[in-house]
Coordinates of N, CA, C and O in Angstrom, one line a residue:
X1057 N 0.8 -1.2 0.0 CA 0.0 0.0 0.0 C 0.9 1.2 0.0 O 1.9 1.3 0.7
X1058 N 0.5 2.2 -0.8 CA 1.2 3.5 -0.8 C 0.3 4.6 -0.2 O -0.9 4.6 -0.5
X1059 N 0.8 5.4 0.7 CA 0.1 6.5 1.3 C 0.9 7.8 0.9 O 2.1 7.9 1.1
X1060 N 0.2 8.7 0.3 CA 0.8 9.9 -0.2 C 0.4 11.1 0.8 O -0.8 11.2 1.0
X1061 N 1.3 11.8 1.3 CA 1.0 12.9 2.2 C 1.7 14.2 1.7 O 3.0 14.1 1.6
X1062 N 1.0 15.3 1.5 CA 1.6 16.6 1.2 C 1.1 17.5 2.3 O 0.0 18.0 2.2
X1063 N 1.9 17.7 3.4 CA 1.4 18.6 4.5 C 1.3 20.0 4.0 O 0.4 20.7 4.5
X1064 N 2.1 20.5 3.1 CA 2.0 21.9 2.7 C 0.7 22.2 2.0 O 0.1 23.2 2.2
X1065 N 0.3 21.2 1.1 CA -0.9 21.4 0.3 C -2.2 20.8 1.0 O -3.3 20.9 0.5
X1066 N -1.9 20.1 2.1 CA -3.0 19.4 2.9 C -3.7 18.4 2.0 O -5.0 18.4 1.9
X1067 N -3.0 17.5 1.3 CA -3.5 16.6 0.4 C -3.0 15.2 0.9 O -1.8 15.0 1.1
X1068 N -3.9 14.2 0.9 CA -3.5 12.8 1.1 C -4.1 11.9 0.1 O -5.2 12.2 -0.4
X1069 N -3.5 10.8 -0.2 CA -4.0 9.8 -1.1 C -3.5 8.5 -0.8 O -2.5 8.3 0.0
X1070 N -4.2 7.5 -1.2 CA -3.9 6.1 -1.0 C -3.9 5.3 -2.3 O -4.6 5.7 -3.3
X1071 N -3.1 4.3 -2.4 CA -3.0 3.4 -3.6 C -2.7 2.0 -3.1 O -1.8 1.8 -2.3
X1072 N -3.6 1.1 -3.6 CA -3.3 -0.3 -3.3 C -3.6 -1.1 -4.6 O -4.0 -0.5 -5.6
X1073 N -3.6 -2.4 -4.5 CA -3.9 -3.2 -5.7 C -5.3 -3.0 -6.3 O -5.5 -3.0 -7.5
X1074 N -6.3 -2.9 -5.4 CA -7.7 -2.7 -5.9 C -7.8 -1.4 -6.5 O -8.4 -1.2 -7.6
X1075 N -7.3 -0.3 -5.9 CA -7.4 1.0 -6.5 C -6.7 1.1 -7.8 O -7.2 1.7 -8.8
X1076 N -5.5 0.5 -7.8 CA -4.7 0.5 -9.1 C -5.4 -0.1 -10.2 O -5.4 0.3 -11.4
X1077 N -6.1 -1.2 -9.9 CA -6.9 -1.9 -11.0 C -8.1 -1.1 -11.5 O -8.4 -1.1 -12.6
X1078 N -8.7 -0.4 -10.6 CA -9.9 0.4 -10.9 C -9.6 1.7 -11.6 O -10.3 2.0 -12.6
X1079 N -8.7 2.5 -11.1 CA -8.5 3.8 -11.6 C -7.1 4.2 -12.0 O -6.9 5.3 -12.4
X1080 N -6.2 3.4 -11.8 CA -4.8 3.6 -12.2 C -4.1 4.8 -11.5 O -2.9 5.0 -11.8
X1081 N -4.7 5.6 -10.7 CA -4.1 6.7 -10.0 C -4.5 6.6 -8.5 O -5.5 6.0 -8.2
X1082 N -3.7 7.3 -7.7 CA -4.1 7.2 -6.2 C -5.5 7.8 -6.0 O -5.9 8.7 -6.7
X1083 N -6.2 7.3 -5.0 CA -7.4 7.8 -4.5 C -7.2 8.9 -3.5 O -6.5 8.7 -2.5
X1084 N -7.7 10.1 -3.8 CA -7.5 11.3 -2.9 C -8.5 11.1 -1.8 O -9.6 10.8 -2.0
X1085 N -8.0 11.2 -0.5 CA -8.8 11.0 0.7 C -8.7 12.3 1.5 O -7.7 13.0 1.4
X1086 N -9.7 12.5 2.4 CA -9.6 13.7 3.2 C -8.4 13.8 4.1 O -7.9 12.8 4.7
X1087 N -7.8 15.0 4.1 CA -6.6 15.3 4.9 C -7.2 15.5 6.4 O -7.9 16.5 6.6
X1088 N -6.8 14.7 7.3 CA -7.3 14.8 8.7 C -6.1 14.6 9.6 O -5.9 13.5 10.1
X1089 N -5.4 15.7 9.9 CA -4.3 15.6 10.8 C -4.8 15.7 12.3 O -5.3 16.7 12.7
X1090 N -4.7 14.6 13.0 CA -5.2 14.6 14.4 C -4.3 15.2 15.4 O -4.7 15.7 16.4
X1091 N -3.0 15.2 15.1 CA -2.0 15.8 15.9 C -0.7 16.0 15.1 O -0.7 15.6 13.9
X1092 N 0.3 16.5 15.7 CA 1.6 16.7 15.0 C 2.2 15.3 14.6 O 3.0 15.2 13.7
X1093 N 1.7 14.3 15.3 CA 2.3 12.9 15.0 C 1.4 12.0 14.2 O 1.8 11.1 13.6
X1094 N 0.1 12.3 14.3 CA -0.9 11.3 13.7 C -1.8 11.9 12.6 O -2.3 13.0 12.7
X1095 N -1.9 11.1 11.5 CA -2.8 11.5 10.4 C -3.8 10.4 10.2 O -3.4 9.2 10.2
X1096 N -5.1 10.7 10.1 CA -6.2 9.8 10.0 C -6.6 9.7 8.5 O -6.8 10.8 7.9
X1097 N -6.7 8.6 7.9 CA -7.1 8.4 6.6 C -8.4 7.5 6.5 O -8.4 6.5 7.2
X1098 N -9.4 7.9 5.8 CA -10.6 7.1 5.7 C -11.1 7.1 4.2 O -11.1 8.2 3.6
X1099 N -11.5 5.9 3.7 CA -12.0 5.8 2.3 C -12.8 4.6 2.2 O -12.8 3.7 3.0
X1100 N -13.6 4.5 1.2 CA -14.5 3.4 0.9 C -14.3 2.9 -0.6 O -14.1 3.8 -1.4
X1101 N -14.5 1.7 -0.8 CA -14.5 1.1 -2.1 C -15.8 0.3 -2.3 O -16.1 -0.5 -1.4
X1102 N -16.6 0.6 -3.3 CA -17.9 -0.1 -3.5 C -17.8 -1.0 -4.7 O -16.8 -1.0 -5.5
X1103 N -18.8 -1.8 -4.9 CA -19.0 -2.7 -6.0 C -17.8 -3.7 -6.1 O -17.3 -3.9 -7.2
X1104 N -17.3 -4.2 -5.0 CA -16.2 -5.2 -5.0 C -16.9 -6.6 -5.1 O -17.8 -6.9 -4.4
X1105 N -16.3 -7.4 -6.0 CA -16.9 -8.7 -6.2 C -16.7 -9.6 -4.9 O -15.7 -9.5 -4.3
X1106 N -17.7 -10.3 -4.6 CA -17.7 -11.3 -3.5 C -18.5 -12.5 -3.8 O -19.3 -12.5 -4.8
X1107 N -18.5 -13.5 -2.9 CA -19.3 -14.7 -3.2 C -20.8 -14.3 -3.0 O -21.7 -15.1 -3.6
X1108 N -21.2 -13.2 -2.4 CA -22.5 -12.8 -2.3 C -22.9 -11.8 -3.4 O -24.0 -11.2 -3.3
X1109 N -22.1 -11.6 -4.3 CA -22.4 -10.6 -5.4 C -21.4 -9.4 -5.3 O -20.3 -9.5 -5.8
X1110 N -21.9 -8.3 -4.8 CA -21.1 -7.1 -4.7 C -21.1 -6.6 -3.3 O -22.1 -6.7 -2.6
X1111 N -20.0 -6.0 -2.8 CA -19.9 -5.5 -1.5 C -19.2 -4.2 -1.4 O -18.5 -3.8 -2.4
X1112 N -19.2 -3.6 -0.3 CA -18.5 -2.3 0.0 C -17.6 -2.5 1.2 O -17.9 -3.2 2.1
X1113 N -16.4 -2.0 1.1 CA -15.4 -2.0 2.2 C -15.0 -0.6 2.6 O -14.7 0.2 1.7
X1114 N -15.2 -0.3 3.9 CA -14.8 1.0 4.4 C -13.5 0.8 5.1 O -13.4 0.0 6.0
X1115 N -12.5 1.6 4.8 CA -11.1 1.5 5.4 C -10.9 2.7 6.4 O -11.4 3.8 6.1
X1116 N -10.1 2.5 7.4 CA -9.7 3.5 8.3 C -8.2 3.2 8.6 O -7.9 2.1 9.0
X1117 N -7.4 4.2 8.5 CA -5.9 4.0 8.8 C -5.4 5.2 9.6 O -5.9 6.3 9.5
X1118 N -4.4 4.9 10.4 CA -3.7 5.9 11.2 C -2.3 5.8 10.8 O -1.6 4.8 10.9
X1119 N -1.7 7.0 10.4 CA -0.3 7.1 10.1 C 0.4 7.7 11.3 O 0.1 8.9 11.6
X1120 N 1.3 7.0 11.9 CA 2.2 7.6 13.0 C 3.5 8.0 12.3 O 4.4 7.1 12.1
X1121 N 3.6 9.2 12.0 CA 4.8 9.6 11.2 C 6.1 9.6 12.0 O 7.1 9.1 11.4
X1122 N 6.2 10.0 13.2 CA 7.5 9.9 13.9 C 8.0 8.4 14.0 O 9.2 8.2 14.0
X1123 N 7.1 7.5 14.2 CA 7.4 6.1 14.3 C 7.4 5.4 13.0 O 7.8 4.2 12.9
X1124 N 7.0 6.1 11.9 CA 6.9 5.5 10.6 C 6.1 4.2 10.6 O 6.6 3.2 10.2
X1125 N 4.9 4.3 11.1 CA 4.0 3.1 11.2 C 2.6 3.4 10.7 O 2.1 4.5 11.0
X1126 N 2.0 2.5 10.0 CA 0.7 2.6 9.5 C -0.2 1.5 10.1 O 0.2 0.3 10.0
X1127 N -1.3 1.8 10.7 CA -2.3 0.8 11.2 C -3.5 1.0 10.4 O -4.0 2.1 10.2
X1128 N -4.1 -0.1 9.9 CA -5.3 0.0 9.0 C -6.3 -1.1 9.4 O -5.9 -2.2 9.8
X1129 N -7.5 -0.8 9.2 CA -8.6 -1.8 9.4 C -9.6 -1.6 8.3 O -9.8 -0.5 7.8
X1130 N -10.3 -2.6 8.0 CA -11.4 -2.6 7.0 C -12.7 -3.1 7.5 O -12.7 -4.1 8.3
X1131 N -13.8 -2.5 7.1 CA -15.1 -3.0 7.5 C -15.7 -3.5 6.2 O -16.1 -2.7 5.3
X1132 N -15.9 -4.8 6.1 CA -16.6 -5.4 5.0 C -18.1 -5.4 5.3 O -18.5 -6.1 6.1
X1133 N -18.8 -4.5 4.6 CA -20.2 -4.4 4.9 C -21.0 -5.7 4.6 O -20.8 -6.3 3.5
X1134 N -21.8 -6.1 5.5 CA -22.5 -7.3 5.3 C -21.8 -8.6 5.8 O -22.3 -9.7 5.7
X1135 N -20.6 -8.4 6.4 CA -19.8 -9.5 6.9 C -19.5 -9.3 8.4 O -19.5 -8.1 8.8
X1136 N -19.1 -10.3 9.1 CA -18.8 -10.2 10.5 C -17.3 -9.9 10.7 O -17.0 -9.5 11.8
X1137 N -16.5 -10.2 9.8 CA -15.1 -10.0 10.0 C -14.6 -8.6 9.8 O -15.3 -7.8 9.2
X1138 N -13.5 -8.2 10.4 CA -13.0 -6.9 10.3 C -11.5 -7.0 10.2 O -10.7 -6.9 11.2
X1139 N -11.0 -7.2 9.0 CA -9.5 -7.4 8.8 C -8.8 -6.1 9.2 O -9.2 -5.0 9.0
X1140 N -7.6 -6.3 9.8 CA -6.8 -5.2 10.2 C -5.3 -5.6 10.2 O -5.0 -6.8 10.1
X1141 N -4.4 -4.7 10.2 CA -3.0 -4.9 10.3 C -2.2 -3.7 10.5 O -2.8 -2.6 10.5
X1142 N -0.9 -3.8 10.7 CA -0.1 -2.6 10.8 C 1.3 -3.0 10.3 O 1.6 -4.2 10.2
X1143 N 2.1 -2.0 10.0 CA 3.4 -2.3 9.6 C 4.3 -1.0 9.4 O 3.7 0.1 9.5
X1144 N 5.5 -1.2 9.1 CA 6.4 0.0 9.0 C 6.2 0.7 7.7 O 5.8 0.1 6.7
X1145 N 6.6 1.9 7.7 CA 6.5 2.8 6.4 C 7.9 3.2 6.0 O 8.8 3.2 6.8
X1146 N 8.0 3.5 4.8 CA 9.3 4.0 4.2 C 9.0 5.3 3.5 O 8.1 5.4 2.7
X1147 N 9.7 6.4 3.8 CA 9.5 7.7 3.2 C 10.1 7.8 1.8 O 11.1 7.3 1.5
X1148 N 9.3 8.4 0.9 CA 9.8 8.7 -0.4 C 9.4 10.1 -0.8 O 8.6 10.7 -0.1
X1149 N 9.9 10.6 -1.9 CA 9.6 11.9 -2.4 C 8.7 12.0 -3.7 O 9.0 12.8 -4.5
X1150 N 7.7 11.1 -3.8 CA 6.9 11.1 -4.9 C 5.8 12.2 -4.8 O 5.2 12.4 -3.7
X1151 N 5.6 13.0 -5.8 CA 4.7 14.1 -5.7 C 3.3 13.6 -6.1 O 3.1 12.9 -7.0
X1152 N 2.3 14.1 -5.3 CA 0.9 13.6 -5.4 C 0.2 14.4 -6.5 O -0.6 13.9 -7.3
X1153 N 0.4 15.7 -6.6 CA -0.2 16.5 -7.6 C 0.7 17.4 -8.3 O 1.8 17.5 -8.1

C-alpha cells in the first residue's frame, strides 16, 4: 500500500492493488491531521466482487509519522469479519499533484 501525504498542500492519497486496478491513479482522501504525530485516513470502495455478489469495504488508517508506522482496518459491509493490520513505512519523495 502507498500513502501519499503533502502537508504543505494538505492533500493525502492512497493506492493499493484494488485502487490501481480500478482507476490507475491514487485515490485522494480527506486530509485529517489529528496531531503533529498522527494522520487519519478514511476511504471506501464499492462494488467489489464477493461470493454474495457485490460488497462495499470502508477503510480507516492511522499514520504515525514519527514512528513511521501505519495501522489499518477494513469493514466489509454485510460480513462479520474486520480485517486489520499494521506495519512499518518508508518515506519517499513522490509528488501527489
